[in-house]
């Protein structure tokens, strides 16, 4: 009988990338690409899902500003969940859907992590969600609090730590994610102007949280040192009053259509613009402009920061409500301010 020649069995192990080398490669990729790599093979899935690798990726990878994506968060009652969509392409792309109780709402976004908190109960635990992987993390329950408060998730670049702040003047409660010690309360850290904290999503920029207060100041919380400072808004000029006679309005109709503002004659909202803290300022009542002020990094010695008027746009019709404020803004391809 003629013996068949046996072909050598290929060594599949020789084709696989060593796990140590694969870790170094995946650590340089964005989290979205790391999540997609789980479908390549079991080896890739094992490396990407290893807790040690995730800690390495979080500590080493820094996403460039050009790679930032615009997300749309939609919450539904039936079922009780939050759906995340990427708006960076021409057509919205679904990323994930996570179970979020209807009583919860989005507090702010920190390095792409979504922080959901209870709208009415300050003692309920917050929920942090990773929209790339769809994973959620329920944080420890904070101590009871009888007054209203603001939650803000921040990140400290020097220590690579995520911290959740609960601001309730004159106290500041802080929880470091992963800390077994639980919540810490700064009883000796009083907010400089604790009149009111505006209910706008806090903005995290370069390790600092930016919020607005009711006395026309910017509250800056340093995530690393857990200290708070306030700074005055930039000086603004009141726009000339509208000529009602040219509009053909009677005196009585004038007050009905354009009532005097009950609060300050402008509205502000902070957001991140090209990696810098920017504030949209626009007047209520009869003003016709929206102005975008860029704030220089606040000095450490308590001096007033520098303000730069970056953009100014005219509006053809009066603004009738002080709630008319951009909740977010970004520059599309460096050419269009959205």
Tab-separated table of C-alpha atoms in Angstrom:
chain	number	residue	atom	x	y	z
A	1	UNK	CA	0.000	0.000	0.000
A	2	UNK	CA	1.152	3.422	-0.812
A	3	UNK	CA	1.495	5.424	2.332
A	4	UNK	CA	-0.034	8.864	2.218
A	5	UNK	CA	2.299	11.629	3.121
A	6	UNK	CA	1.044	13.469	6.163
A	7	UNK	CA	1.280	17.236	6.014
A	8	UNK	CA	2.528	18.973	9.148
A	9	UNK	CA	-0.212	20.453	11.320
A	10	UNK	CA	0.194	24.238	11.413
A	11	UNK	CA	1.085	25.642	14.793
A	12	UNK	CA	-1.687	28.168	15.446
A	13	UNK	CA	-0.035	29.400	18.605
A	14	UNK	CA	2.869	30.743	16.553
A	15	UNK	CA	0.463	33.046	14.688
A	16	UNK	CA	-0.966	34.683	17.786
A	17	UNK	CA	0.456	37.914	19.088
A	18	UNK	CA	1.898	37.528	22.580
A	19	UNK	CA	-0.527	38.847	25.175
A	20	UNK	CA	2.030	41.288	26.559
A	21	UNK	CA	2.583	42.816	23.113
A	22	UNK	CA	-1.161	42.861	22.448
A	23	UNK	CA	-1.709	44.812	25.650
A	24	UNK	CA	0.769	47.474	24.545
A	25	UNK	CA	-0.968	47.784	21.170
A	26	UNK	CA	-4.507	47.992	22.525
A	27	UNK	CA	-3.480	50.461	25.216
A	28	UNK	CA	-2.777	53.029	22.480
A	29	UNK	CA	-6.245	52.715	20.915
A	30	UNK	CA	-9.411	54.638	21.817
A	31	UNK	CA	-11.898	52.852	24.064
A	32	UNK	CA	-14.327	52.441	21.142
A	33	UNK	CA	-11.743	50.465	19.136
A	34	UNK	CA	-10.782	48.413	22.194
A	35	UNK	CA	-14.425	47.418	22.631
A	36	UNK	CA	-14.626	46.376	18.973
A	37	UNK	CA	-11.448	44.307	19.279
A	38	UNK	CA	-13.282	41.900	21.592
A	39	UNK	CA	-14.848	40.336	18.505
A	40	UNK	CA	-11.521	39.415	16.885
A	41	UNK	CA	-10.710	36.314	18.921
A	42	UNK	CA	-10.882	34.840	22.381
A	43	UNK	CA	-7.358	36.019	23.087
A	44	UNK	CA	-8.208	39.616	22.192
A	45	UNK	CA	-11.406	39.438	24.243
A	46	UNK	CA	-9.490	38.089	27.220
A	47	UNK	CA	-6.882	40.861	27.034
A	48	UNK	CA	-9.427	43.663	26.569
A	49	UNK	CA	-11.674	42.441	29.399
A	50	UNK	CA	-8.832	41.940	31.864
A	51	UNK	CA	-9.287	44.419	34.777
A	52	UNK	CA	-5.527	45.004	34.859
A	53	UNK	CA	-5.566	46.063	31.200
A	54	UNK	CA	-8.528	48.373	31.729
A	55	UNK	CA	-6.672	50.116	34.526
A	56	UNK	CA	-3.611	50.398	32.285
A	57	UNK	CA	-5.693	51.822	29.433
A	58	UNK	CA	-7.402	54.368	31.668
A	59	UNK	CA	-4.052	55.513	33.067
A	60	UNK	CA	-2.136	55.710	29.769
A	61	UNK	CA	-4.507	56.639	26.955
A	62	UNK	CA	-5.354	60.302	26.474
A	63	UNK	CA	-7.859	61.012	23.732
A	64	UNK	CA	-6.893	63.958	21.536
A	65	UNK	CA	-9.396	66.789	21.370
A	66	UNK	CA	-9.975	66.137	17.670
A	67	UNK	CA	-11.304	62.648	18.488
A	68	UNK	CA	-14.045	63.932	20.807
A	69	UNK	CA	-17.545	62.826	19.859
A	70	UNK	CA	-20.895	64.513	20.361
A	71	UNK	CA	-23.350	62.242	22.176
A	72	UNK	CA	-27.128	62.352	22.306
A	73	UNK	CA	-28.695	60.935	25.487
A	74	UNK	CA	-32.383	59.973	25.282
A	75	UNK	CA	-34.270	58.674	28.341
A	76	UNK	CA	-37.536	56.754	28.076
A	77	UNK	CA	-40.135	55.730	30.663
A	78	UNK	CA	-41.245	52.427	29.097
A	79	UNK	CA	-38.814	50.803	29.299
A	80	UNK	CA	-36.891	52.773	31.905
A	81	UNK	CA	-33.586	53.180	30.135
A	82	UNK	CA	-31.181	55.688	28.650
A	83	UNK	CA	-30.074	55.303	25.033
A	84	UNK	CA	-26.793	56.789	23.820
A	85	UNK	CA	-26.243	57.856	20.215
A	86	UNK	CA	-23.118	59.163	18.523
A	87	UNK	CA	-23.777	62.364	16.543
A	88	UNK	CA	-20.317	62.635	14.997
A	89	UNK	CA	-21.428	61.168	11.662
A	90	UNK	CA	-24.113	62.311	9.237
A	91	UNK	CA	-26.574	59.789	10.683
A	92	UNK	CA	-26.990	59.174	14.433
A	93	UNK	CA	-25.417	55.849	15.420
A	94	UNK	CA	-26.723	53.887	18.407
A	95	UNK	CA	-24.010	53.045	20.932
A	96	UNK	CA	-25.802	51.393	23.853
A	97	UNK	CA	-28.907	51.314	26.029
A	98	UNK	CA	-28.646	50.994	29.804
A	99	UNK	CA	-31.298	50.539	32.480
A	100	UNK	CA	-31.713	53.886	34.269
A	101	UNK	CA	-34.682	54.497	36.611
A	102	UNK	CA	-37.095	57.184	35.483
A	103	UNK	CA	-36.393	59.221	38.627
A	104	UNK	CA	-32.763	59.674	37.520
A	105	UNK	CA	-31.398	62.301	35.145
A	106	UNK	CA	-28.003	63.091	33.635
A	107	UNK	CA	-25.919	65.212	35.991
A	108	UNK	CA	-22.865	65.765	33.775
A	109	UNK	CA	-20.350	64.071	31.478
A	110	UNK	CA	-16.750	63.440	32.563
A	111	UNK	CA	-14.180	62.149	30.049
A	112	UNK	CA	-16.986	60.389	28.216
A	113	UNK	CA	-18.445	58.806	31.382
A	114	UNK	CA	-22.104	59.613	32.050
A	115	UNK	CA	-23.176	60.407	35.618
A	116	UNK	CA	-26.861	59.884	36.485
A	117	UNK	CA	-28.300	61.063	39.824
A	118	UNK	CA	-31.717	61.032	41.474
A	119	UNK	CA	-33.621	64.225	40.732
A	120	UNK	CA	-35.293	64.592	44.147
A	121	UNK	CA	-33.422	62.498	46.717
A	122	UNK	CA	-29.859	63.648	47.500
A	123	UNK	CA	-29.223	60.463	49.496
A	124	UNK	CA	-29.777	58.047	46.608
A	125	UNK	CA	-26.687	56.454	45.006
A	126	UNK	CA	-25.413	57.875	41.728
A	127	UNK	CA	-24.896	55.690	38.644
A	128	UNK	CA	-21.884	56.043	36.318
A	129	UNK	CA	-22.143	54.633	32.791
A	130	UNK	CA	-19.520	53.945	30.125
A	131	UNK	CA	-21.329	54.540	26.800
A	132	UNK	CA	-18.675	52.652	24.803
A	133	UNK	CA	-19.009	49.355	26.663
A	134	UNK	CA	-22.518	49.838	28.088
A	135	UNK	CA	-21.273	49.045	31.610
A	136	UNK	CA	-22.770	50.790	34.649
A	137	UNK	CA	-21.416	51.276	38.161
A	138	UNK	CA	-23.631	52.073	41.144
A	139	UNK	CA	-21.738	54.231	43.642
A	140	UNK	CA	-22.140	54.028	47.441
A	141	UNK	CA	-25.103	55.821	48.961
A	142	UNK	CA	-24.109	59.317	50.165
A	143	UNK	CA	-24.976	60.535	53.662
A	144	UNK	CA	-28.478	61.998	54.163
A	145	UNK	CA	-28.936	65.634	53.227
A	146	UNK	CA	-32.033	67.744	53.991
A	147	UNK	CA	-31.296	70.482	51.418
A	148	UNK	CA	-30.935	70.653	47.665
A	149	UNK	CA	-27.574	69.925	46.093
A	150	UNK	CA	-25.663	69.603	42.833
A	151	UNK	CA	-23.751	66.463	41.795
A	152	UNK	CA	-20.693	66.695	39.547
A	153	UNK	CA	-18.307	63.949	38.404
A	154	UNK	CA	-14.719	65.130	37.954
A	155	UNK	CA	-11.321	63.730	36.992
A	156	UNK	CA	-7.928	64.562	38.489
A	157	UNK	CA	-5.127	64.309	35.866
A	158	UNK	CA	-2.253	64.229	38.403
A	159	UNK	CA	-3.669	61.291	40.381
A	160	UNK	CA	-5.752	59.695	37.570
A	161	UNK	CA	-8.728	59.542	39.938
A	162	UNK	CA	-12.416	60.083	39.315
A	163	UNK	CA	-14.252	61.954	42.055
A	164	UNK	CA	-17.947	62.597	42.565
A	165	UNK	CA	-18.731	65.926	44.265
A	166	UNK	CA	-21.958	66.766	46.045
A	167	UNK	CA	-22.160	70.531	46.500
A	168	UNK	CA	-24.563	71.767	49.122
A	169	UNK	CA	-23.443	75.122	50.532
A	170	UNK	CA	-21.673	75.396	52.846
A	171	UNK	CA	-20.570	71.731	52.662
A	172	UNK	CA	-18.824	69.686	49.992
A	173	UNK	CA	-19.048	65.877	50.007
A	174	UNK	CA	-16.540	63.937	47.900
A	175	UNK	CA	-16.311	60.287	46.902
A	176	UNK	CA	-13.315	58.886	45.006
A	177	UNK	CA	-14.381	56.066	42.699
A	178	UNK	CA	-12.986	52.788	43.990
A	179	UNK	CA	-12.199	54.153	47.462
A	180	UNK	CA	-13.310	51.735	50.169
A	181	UNK	CA	-13.382	54.585	52.679
A	182	UNK	CA	-16.627	55.929	51.256
A	183	UNK	CA	-17.764	59.539	51.239
A	184	UNK	CA	-15.775	62.358	52.838
A	185	UNK	CA	-17.270	65.658	53.967
A	186	UNK	CA	-15.353	68.930	54.048
A	187	UNK	CA	-16.921	70.655	57.016
A	188	UNK	CA	-14.315	73.428	56.957
A	189	UNK	CA	-14.575	74.105	53.218
A	190	UNK	CA	-17.326	76.673	52.818
A	191	UNK	CA	-18.251	77.857	49.373
A	192	UNK	CA	-17.305	81.532	49.043
A	193	UNK	CA	-20.757	82.570	47.814
A	194	UNK	CA	-23.305	79.907	48.763
A	195	UNK	CA	-26.410	81.831	47.683
A	196	UNK	CA	-27.367	79.467	44.910
A	197	UNK	CA	-25.820	77.099	42.396
A	198	UNK	CA	-27.458	77.215	38.989
A	199	UNK	CA	-28.948	73.948	37.799
A	200	UNK	CA	-26.791	73.641	34.666
A	201	UNK	CA	-24.642	70.588	33.902
A	202	UNK	CA	-21.175	71.178	35.390
A	203	UNK	CA	-18.349	71.240	32.866
A	204	UNK	CA	-15.027	69.453	33.473
A	205	UNK	CA	-12.096	71.200	31.776
A	206	UNK	CA	-8.443	70.439	32.536
A	207	UNK	CA	-9.106	68.936	35.964
A	208	UNK	CA	-11.516	71.669	37.100
A	209	UNK	CA	-15.307	71.740	37.342
A	210	UNK	CA	-17.061	74.933	36.242
A	211	UNK	CA	-20.492	75.862	37.600
A	212	UNK	CA	-22.568	79.043	37.802
A	213	UNK	CA	-23.923	80.678	40.938
A	214	UNK	CA	-26.954	82.886	41.381
A	215	UNK	CA	-24.866	85.962	42.204
A	216	UNK	CA	-23.241	86.284	38.762
A	217	UNK	CA	-20.085	84.359	39.536
A	218	UNK	CA	-18.332	81.290	38.192
A	219	UNK	CA	-17.682	78.540	40.729
A	220	UNK	CA	-14.484	76.588	39.975
A	221	UNK	CA	-13.862	73.304	41.814
A	222	UNK	CA	-10.339	71.876	41.623
A	223	UNK	CA	-10.806	68.107	41.470
A	224	UNK	CA	-7.268	67.302	42.637
A	225	UNK	CA	-7.127	69.593	45.691
A	226	UNK	CA	-10.915	69.547	46.327
A	227	UNK	CA	-10.955	73.328	46.806
A	228	UNK	CA	-13.472	75.870	45.550
A	229	UNK	CA	-13.111	79.414	44.211
A	230	UNK	CA	-15.488	81.902	42.608
A	231	UNK	CA	-14.783	84.497	39.917
A	232	UNK	CA	-16.855	87.373	38.545
A	233	UNK	CA	-18.361	87.216	35.091
A	234	UNK	CA	-16.700	89.333	32.397
A	235	UNK	CA	-17.785	92.955	32.245
A	236	UNK	CA	-20.625	93.434	29.810
A	237	UNK	CA	-22.356	96.462	28.341
A	238	UNK	CA	-26.102	96.792	28.309
A	239	UNK	CA	-27.519	96.964	24.798
A	240	UNK	CA	-29.556	100.063	23.841
A	241	UNK	CA	-33.309	99.797	24.453
A	242	UNK	CA	-35.531	98.732	21.591
A	243	UNK	CA	-37.428	101.503	19.781
A	244	UNK	CA	-41.027	100.465	20.312
A	245	UNK	CA	-42.401	103.320	18.178
A	246	UNK	CA	-40.655	101.922	15.123
A	247	UNK	CA	-42.290	98.585	15.833
A	248	UNK	CA	-45.733	100.193	16.031
A	249	UNK	CA	-46.353	99.039	19.614
A	250	UNK	CA	-48.431	100.900	22.161
A	251	UNK	CA	-47.146	101.475	25.667
A	252	UNK	CA	-49.432	98.810	27.158
A	253	UNK	CA	-48.490	96.216	24.548
A	254	UNK	CA	-44.829	96.997	25.100
A	255	UNK	CA	-44.908	95.698	28.679
A	256	UNK	CA	-46.916	92.627	27.706
A	257	UNK	CA	-44.604	91.557	24.913
A	258	UNK	CA	-41.314	92.691	26.438
A	259	UNK	CA	-41.604	92.595	30.227
A	260	UNK	CA	-38.596	93.792	32.193
A	261	UNK	CA	-36.273	90.972	33.284
A	262	UNK	CA	-36.905	89.733	36.795
A	263	UNK	CA	-33.273	88.759	37.297
A	264	UNK	CA	-29.982	89.849	35.809
A	265	UNK	CA	-30.269	91.173	32.229
A	266	UNK	CA	-28.278	88.305	30.741
A	267	UNK	CA	-27.926	84.539	30.916
A	268	UNK	CA	-24.753	82.470	31.006
A	269	UNK	CA	-23.856	78.879	30.331
A	270	UNK	CA	-20.437	77.208	30.508
A	271	UNK	CA	-19.143	74.641	28.050
A	272	UNK	CA	-15.849	73.418	26.632
A	273	UNK	CA	-14.681	75.019	23.404
A	274	UNK	CA	-11.500	73.601	21.873
A	275	UNK	CA	-10.327	72.472	25.300
A	276	UNK	CA	-10.915	75.849	26.980
A	277	UNK	CA	-13.659	77.051	29.350
A	278	UNK	CA	-16.098	79.155	27.347
A	279	UNK	CA	-19.247	80.943	28.490
A	280	UNK	CA	-22.191	81.903	26.316
A	281	UNK	CA	-23.606	85.243	27.474
A	282	UNK	CA	-26.848	86.617	26.114
A	283	UNK	CA	-29.369	89.046	27.495
A	284	UNK	CA	-33.019	88.477	28.341
A	285	UNK	CA	-35.806	90.772	27.343
A	286	UNK	CA	-34.757	93.013	24.441
A	287	UNK	CA	-31.124	92.131	23.797
A	288	UNK	CA	-30.083	90.962	20.365
A	289	UNK	CA	-26.689	89.339	20.786
A	290	UNK	CA	-25.032	86.139	21.923
A	291	UNK	CA	-21.420	86.514	23.012
A	292	UNK	CA	-18.915	83.741	23.667
A	293	UNK	CA	-16.277	84.565	26.281
A	294	UNK	CA	-13.222	82.346	26.781
A	295	UNK	CA	-11.854	82.247	30.317
A	296	UNK	CA	-8.135	81.865	30.878
A	297	UNK	CA	-7.088	79.212	33.408
A	298	UNK	CA	-7.975	80.679	36.820
A	299	UNK	CA	-4.866	81.823	38.700
A	300	UNK	CA	-3.920	80.091	41.912
A	301	UNK	CA	-3.405	83.302	43.857
A	302	UNK	CA	-7.049	84.368	43.647
A	303	UNK	CA	-6.613	87.178	41.121
A	304	UNK	CA	-9.250	87.854	38.502
A	305	UNK	CA	-8.911	85.656	35.396
A	306	UNK	CA	-8.552	86.991	31.884
A	307	UNK	CA	-11.621	87.028	29.618
A	308	UNK	CA	-11.406	86.985	25.825
A	309	UNK	CA	-14.460	87.770	23.660
A	310	UNK	CA	-14.031	85.040	21.065
A	311	UNK	CA	-17.327	85.212	19.089
A	312	UNK	CA	-20.268	87.591	18.929
A	313	UNK	CA	-23.473	86.981	16.966
A	314	UNK	CA	-26.455	89.227	16.374
A	315	UNK	CA	-30.014	87.991	16.795
A	316	UNK	CA	-32.752	89.582	14.730
A	317	UNK	CA	-35.570	89.268	17.248
A	318	UNK	CA	-35.651	89.943	20.999
A	319	UNK	CA	-35.116	87.106	23.440
A	320	UNK	CA	-38.202	86.800	25.612
A	321	UNK	CA	-36.981	84.249	28.119
A	322	UNK	CA	-33.860	83.958	30.226
A	323	UNK	CA	-34.060	80.184	29.687
A	324	UNK	CA	-32.893	80.647	26.100
A	325	UNK	CA	-29.386	79.342	26.578
A	326	UNK	CA	-27.234	76.911	24.609
A	327	UNK	CA	-26.914	73.754	26.717
A	328	UNK	CA	-23.854	72.791	24.719
A	329	UNK	CA	-21.674	73.944	21.852
A	330	UNK	CA	-18.807	72.632	19.791
A	331	UNK	CA	-16.759	73.498	16.724
A	332	UNK	CA	-17.361	71.207	13.757
A	333	UNK	CA	-14.136	70.570	11.814
A	334	UNK	CA	-12.740	73.846	13.074
A	335	UNK	CA	-15.082	75.854	10.853
A	336	UNK	CA	-18.654	75.786	12.149
A	337	UNK	CA	-19.729	76.741	15.672
A	338	UNK	CA	-22.725	74.547	16.460
